mmCIF file of C-alpha atoms in Angstrom:
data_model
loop_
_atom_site.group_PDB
_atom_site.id
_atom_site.type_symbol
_atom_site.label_atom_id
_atom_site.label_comp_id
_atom_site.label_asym_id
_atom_site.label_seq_id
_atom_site.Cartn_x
_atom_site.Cartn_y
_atom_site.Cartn_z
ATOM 1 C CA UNK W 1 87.116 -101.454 56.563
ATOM 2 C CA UNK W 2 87.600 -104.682 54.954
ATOM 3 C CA UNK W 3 84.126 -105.710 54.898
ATOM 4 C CA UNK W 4 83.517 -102.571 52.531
ATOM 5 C CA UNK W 5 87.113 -103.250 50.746
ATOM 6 C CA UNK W 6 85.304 -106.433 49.950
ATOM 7 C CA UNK W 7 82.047 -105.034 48.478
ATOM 8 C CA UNK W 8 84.017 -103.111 46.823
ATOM 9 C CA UNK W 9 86.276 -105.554 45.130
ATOM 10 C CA UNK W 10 83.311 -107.486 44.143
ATOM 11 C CA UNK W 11 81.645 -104.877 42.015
ATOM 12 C CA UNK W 12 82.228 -104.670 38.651
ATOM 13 C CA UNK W 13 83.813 -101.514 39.210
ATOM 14 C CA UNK W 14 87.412 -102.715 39.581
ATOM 15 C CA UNK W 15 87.178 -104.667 36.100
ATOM 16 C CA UNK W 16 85.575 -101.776 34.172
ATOM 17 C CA UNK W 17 87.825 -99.212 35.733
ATOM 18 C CA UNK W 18 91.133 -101.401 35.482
ATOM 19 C CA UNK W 19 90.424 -102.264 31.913
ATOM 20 C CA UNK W 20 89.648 -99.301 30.386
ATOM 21 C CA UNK W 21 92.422 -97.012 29.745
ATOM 22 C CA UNK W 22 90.299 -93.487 29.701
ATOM 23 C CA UNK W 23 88.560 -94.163 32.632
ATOM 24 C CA UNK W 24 90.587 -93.186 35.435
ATOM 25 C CA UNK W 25 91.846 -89.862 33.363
ATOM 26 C CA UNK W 26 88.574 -89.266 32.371
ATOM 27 C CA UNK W 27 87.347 -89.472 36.693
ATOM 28 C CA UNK W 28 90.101 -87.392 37.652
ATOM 29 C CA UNK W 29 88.968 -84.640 35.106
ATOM 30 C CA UNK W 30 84.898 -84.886 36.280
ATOM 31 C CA UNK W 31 86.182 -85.098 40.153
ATOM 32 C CA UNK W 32 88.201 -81.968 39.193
ATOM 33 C CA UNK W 33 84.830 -80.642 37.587
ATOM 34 C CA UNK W 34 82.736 -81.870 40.536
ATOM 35 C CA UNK W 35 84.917 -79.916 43.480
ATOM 36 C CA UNK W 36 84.944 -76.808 41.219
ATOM 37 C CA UNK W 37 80.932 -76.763 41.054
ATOM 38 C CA UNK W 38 80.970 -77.580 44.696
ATOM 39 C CA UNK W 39 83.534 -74.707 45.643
ATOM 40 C CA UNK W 40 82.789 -72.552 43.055
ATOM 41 C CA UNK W 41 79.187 -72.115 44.322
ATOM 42 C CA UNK W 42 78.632 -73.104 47.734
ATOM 43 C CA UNK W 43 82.215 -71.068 48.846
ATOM 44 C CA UNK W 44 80.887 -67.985 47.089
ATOM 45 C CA UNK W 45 77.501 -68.073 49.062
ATOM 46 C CA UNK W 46 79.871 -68.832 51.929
ATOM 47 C CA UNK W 47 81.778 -65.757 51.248
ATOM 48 C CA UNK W 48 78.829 -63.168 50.453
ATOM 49 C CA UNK W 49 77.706 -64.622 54.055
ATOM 50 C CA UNK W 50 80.800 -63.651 55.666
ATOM 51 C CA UNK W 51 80.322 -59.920 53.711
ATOM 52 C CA UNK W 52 82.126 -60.348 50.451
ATOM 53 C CA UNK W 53 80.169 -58.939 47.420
ATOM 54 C CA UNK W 54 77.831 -56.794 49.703
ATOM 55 C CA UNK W 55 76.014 -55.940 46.162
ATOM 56 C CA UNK W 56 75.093 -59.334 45.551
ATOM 57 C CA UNK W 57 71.458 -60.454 47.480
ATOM 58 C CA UNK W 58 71.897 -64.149 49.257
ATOM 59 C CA UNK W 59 68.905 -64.814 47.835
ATOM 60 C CA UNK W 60 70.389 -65.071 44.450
ATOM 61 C CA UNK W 61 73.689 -66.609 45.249
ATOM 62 C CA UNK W 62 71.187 -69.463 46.557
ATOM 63 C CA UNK W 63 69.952 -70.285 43.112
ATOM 64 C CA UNK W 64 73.330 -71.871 42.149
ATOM 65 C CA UNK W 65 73.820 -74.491 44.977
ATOM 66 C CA UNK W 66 72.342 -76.861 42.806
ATOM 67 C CA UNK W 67 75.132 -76.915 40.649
ATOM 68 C CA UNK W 68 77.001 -77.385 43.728
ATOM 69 C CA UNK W 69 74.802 -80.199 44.950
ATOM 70 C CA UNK W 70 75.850 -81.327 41.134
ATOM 71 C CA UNK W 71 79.301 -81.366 42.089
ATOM 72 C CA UNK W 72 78.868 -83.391 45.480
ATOM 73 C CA UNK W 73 76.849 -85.938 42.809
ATOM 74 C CA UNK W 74 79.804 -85.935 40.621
ATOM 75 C CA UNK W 75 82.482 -86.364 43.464
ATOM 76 C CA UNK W 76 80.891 -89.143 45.364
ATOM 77 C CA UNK W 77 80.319 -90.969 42.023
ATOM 78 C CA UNK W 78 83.720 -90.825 40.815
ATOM 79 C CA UNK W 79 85.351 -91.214 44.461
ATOM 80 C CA UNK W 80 84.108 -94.637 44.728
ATOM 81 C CA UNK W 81 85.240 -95.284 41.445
ATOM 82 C CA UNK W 82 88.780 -94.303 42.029
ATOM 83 C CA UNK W 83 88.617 -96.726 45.755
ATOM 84 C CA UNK W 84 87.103 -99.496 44.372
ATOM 85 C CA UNK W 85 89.198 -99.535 40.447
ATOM 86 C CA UNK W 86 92.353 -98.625 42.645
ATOM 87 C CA UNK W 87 95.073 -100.758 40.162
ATOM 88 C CA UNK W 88 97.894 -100.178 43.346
ATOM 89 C CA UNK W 89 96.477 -102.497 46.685
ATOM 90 C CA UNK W 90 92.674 -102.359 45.645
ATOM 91 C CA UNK W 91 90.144 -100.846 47.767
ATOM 92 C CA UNK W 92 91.676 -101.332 51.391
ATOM 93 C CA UNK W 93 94.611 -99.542 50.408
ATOM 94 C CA UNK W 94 92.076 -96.027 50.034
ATOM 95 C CA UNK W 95 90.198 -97.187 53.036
ATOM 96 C CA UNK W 96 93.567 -97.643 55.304
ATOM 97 C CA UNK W 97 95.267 -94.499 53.720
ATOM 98 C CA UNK W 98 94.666 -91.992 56.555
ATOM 99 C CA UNK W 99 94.444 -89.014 54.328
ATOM 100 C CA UNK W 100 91.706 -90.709 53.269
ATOM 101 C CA UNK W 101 89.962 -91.225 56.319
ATOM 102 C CA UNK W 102 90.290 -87.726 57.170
ATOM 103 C CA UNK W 103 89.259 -86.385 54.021
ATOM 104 C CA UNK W 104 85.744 -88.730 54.218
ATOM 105 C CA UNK W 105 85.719 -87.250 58.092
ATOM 106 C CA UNK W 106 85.782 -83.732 56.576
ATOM 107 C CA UNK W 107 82.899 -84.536 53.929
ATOM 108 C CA UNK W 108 81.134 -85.914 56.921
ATOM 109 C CA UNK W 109 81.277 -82.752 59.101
ATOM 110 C CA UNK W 110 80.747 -80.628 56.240
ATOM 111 C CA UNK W 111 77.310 -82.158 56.095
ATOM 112 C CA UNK W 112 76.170 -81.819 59.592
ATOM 113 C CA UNK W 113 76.995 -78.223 59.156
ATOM 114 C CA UNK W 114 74.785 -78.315 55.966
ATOM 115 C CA UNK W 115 72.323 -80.036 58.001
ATOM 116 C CA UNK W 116 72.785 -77.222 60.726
ATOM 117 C CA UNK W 117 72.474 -74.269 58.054
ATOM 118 C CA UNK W 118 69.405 -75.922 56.593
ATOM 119 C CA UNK W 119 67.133 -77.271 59.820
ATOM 120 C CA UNK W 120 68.290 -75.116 62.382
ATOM 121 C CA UNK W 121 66.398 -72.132 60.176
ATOM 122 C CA UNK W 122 70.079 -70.375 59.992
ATOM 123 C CA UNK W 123 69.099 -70.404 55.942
ATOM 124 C CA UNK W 124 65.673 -68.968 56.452
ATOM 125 C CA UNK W 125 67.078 -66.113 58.471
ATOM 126 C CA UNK W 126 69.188 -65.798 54.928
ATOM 127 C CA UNK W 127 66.154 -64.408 53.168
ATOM 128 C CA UNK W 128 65.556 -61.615 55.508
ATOM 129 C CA UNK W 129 68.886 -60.038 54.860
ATOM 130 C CA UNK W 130 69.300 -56.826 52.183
ATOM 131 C CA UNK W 131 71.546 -56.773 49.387
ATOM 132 C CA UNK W 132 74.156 -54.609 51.202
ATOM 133 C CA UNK W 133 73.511 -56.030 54.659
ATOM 134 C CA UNK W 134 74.883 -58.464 56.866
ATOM 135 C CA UNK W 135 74.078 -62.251 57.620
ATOM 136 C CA UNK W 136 73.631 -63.260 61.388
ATOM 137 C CA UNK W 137 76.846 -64.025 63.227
ATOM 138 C CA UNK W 138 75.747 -68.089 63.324
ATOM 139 C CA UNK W 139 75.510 -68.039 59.282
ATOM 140 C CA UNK W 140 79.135 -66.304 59.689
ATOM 141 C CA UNK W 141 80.113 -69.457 61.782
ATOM 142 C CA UNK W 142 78.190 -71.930 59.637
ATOM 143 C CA UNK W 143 80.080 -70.433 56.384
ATOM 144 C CA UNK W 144 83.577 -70.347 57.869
ATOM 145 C CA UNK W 145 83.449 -73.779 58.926
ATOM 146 C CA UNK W 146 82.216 -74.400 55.206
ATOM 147 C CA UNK W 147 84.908 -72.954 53.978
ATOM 148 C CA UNK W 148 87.413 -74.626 56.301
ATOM 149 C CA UNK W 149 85.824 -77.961 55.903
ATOM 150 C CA UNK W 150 85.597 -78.085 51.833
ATOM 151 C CA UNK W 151 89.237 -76.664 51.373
ATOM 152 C CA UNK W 152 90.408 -79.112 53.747
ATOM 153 C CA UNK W 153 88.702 -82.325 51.999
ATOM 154 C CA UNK W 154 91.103 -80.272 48.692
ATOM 155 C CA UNK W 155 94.123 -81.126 50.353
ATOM 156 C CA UNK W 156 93.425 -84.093 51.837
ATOM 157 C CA UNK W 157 92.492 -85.461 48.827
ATOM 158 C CA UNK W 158 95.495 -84.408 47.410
ATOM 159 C CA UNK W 159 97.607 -85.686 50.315
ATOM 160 C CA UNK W 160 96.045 -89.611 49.359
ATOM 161 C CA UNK W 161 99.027 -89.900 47.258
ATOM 162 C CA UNK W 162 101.666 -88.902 49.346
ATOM 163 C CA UNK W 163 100.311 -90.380 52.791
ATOM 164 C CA UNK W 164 103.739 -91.836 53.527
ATOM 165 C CA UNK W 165 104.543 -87.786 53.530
ATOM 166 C CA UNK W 166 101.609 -86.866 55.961
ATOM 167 C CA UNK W 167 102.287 -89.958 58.474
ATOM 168 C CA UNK W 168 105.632 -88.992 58.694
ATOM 169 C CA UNK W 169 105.182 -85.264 59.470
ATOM 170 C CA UNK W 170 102.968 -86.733 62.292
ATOM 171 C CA UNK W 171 105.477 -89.043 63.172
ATOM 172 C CA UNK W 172 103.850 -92.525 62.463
#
């Protein structure tokens, strides 16, 4: 952790975000921007998987995970932005914070299930399914766990700022 605190520090990241005024606003409105894109487009696919919108074809729901993918872009961009210009401890005090950790842990599993989806031929099996027909029960598992994972890295993100809250519920 301190190794990459220290990369971190050294960029200059912490100067251009620390010394400009409208750039952490301006983060926190893309990163805001980023997660809707990402949840906006990968949760509904997730959804019509699970049978929501039994009108709607996968197929075409598919089309707008790139704007999702846009999102993830956006998100990792300004994330490192916010640990490395962090005015309050630096860098180590994001890669300490344990709603932190859990919320990169999230991201992390969220991608081996994308990885899952995608090269296990879960997605292929996608294209075979009908407007108003069902997806196989292991795209039903693959999209819940999408949906658990990307609404969890929502609150743990939220729950950086009030860690001291979350360690003490857990009793640390």
């Amino acid at each position: 952790m301190e190794t990459l605190s220290d990369i971190l520090a050294a960029t200059n990241l912490v100067a251009f975000v620390n010394d400009n005024d409208w750039v952490w606003p301006l983060c926190e409105i893309l990163h805001f921007v980023g997660m809707s894109f990402l949840i906006g487009t990968v949760g509904l696919v997730d959804l019509r998987i699970l049978g929501v919108g039994k009108g709607i074809p996968i197929a075409t729901l598919e089309k707008l995970v790139p704007l999702g993918v846009a999102g993830f872009i956006v998100n990792a961009t300004t994330g490192v932005m916010f640990v490395a210009g962090n005015p309050v401890g630096g860098p180590i005090e994001y890669l300490q914070n344990l709603s932190f950790q859990i919320k990169m842990l999230l991201v992390l599993i969220a991608g081996v299930n994308l990885f899952v989806f995608y090269f296990m031929g879960i997605a292929r099996d996608l294209e075979a399914v009908q407007p108003s027909g069902d997806a196989a029960v292991s795209a039903k598992i693959v999209a819940t766990i999408s949906l658990v994972l990307w609404f969890g890295v929502i609150a743990f993100g939220r729950l950086i700022m009030y860690n001291d809250t979350l360690l003490y519920a857990l009793g640390m």
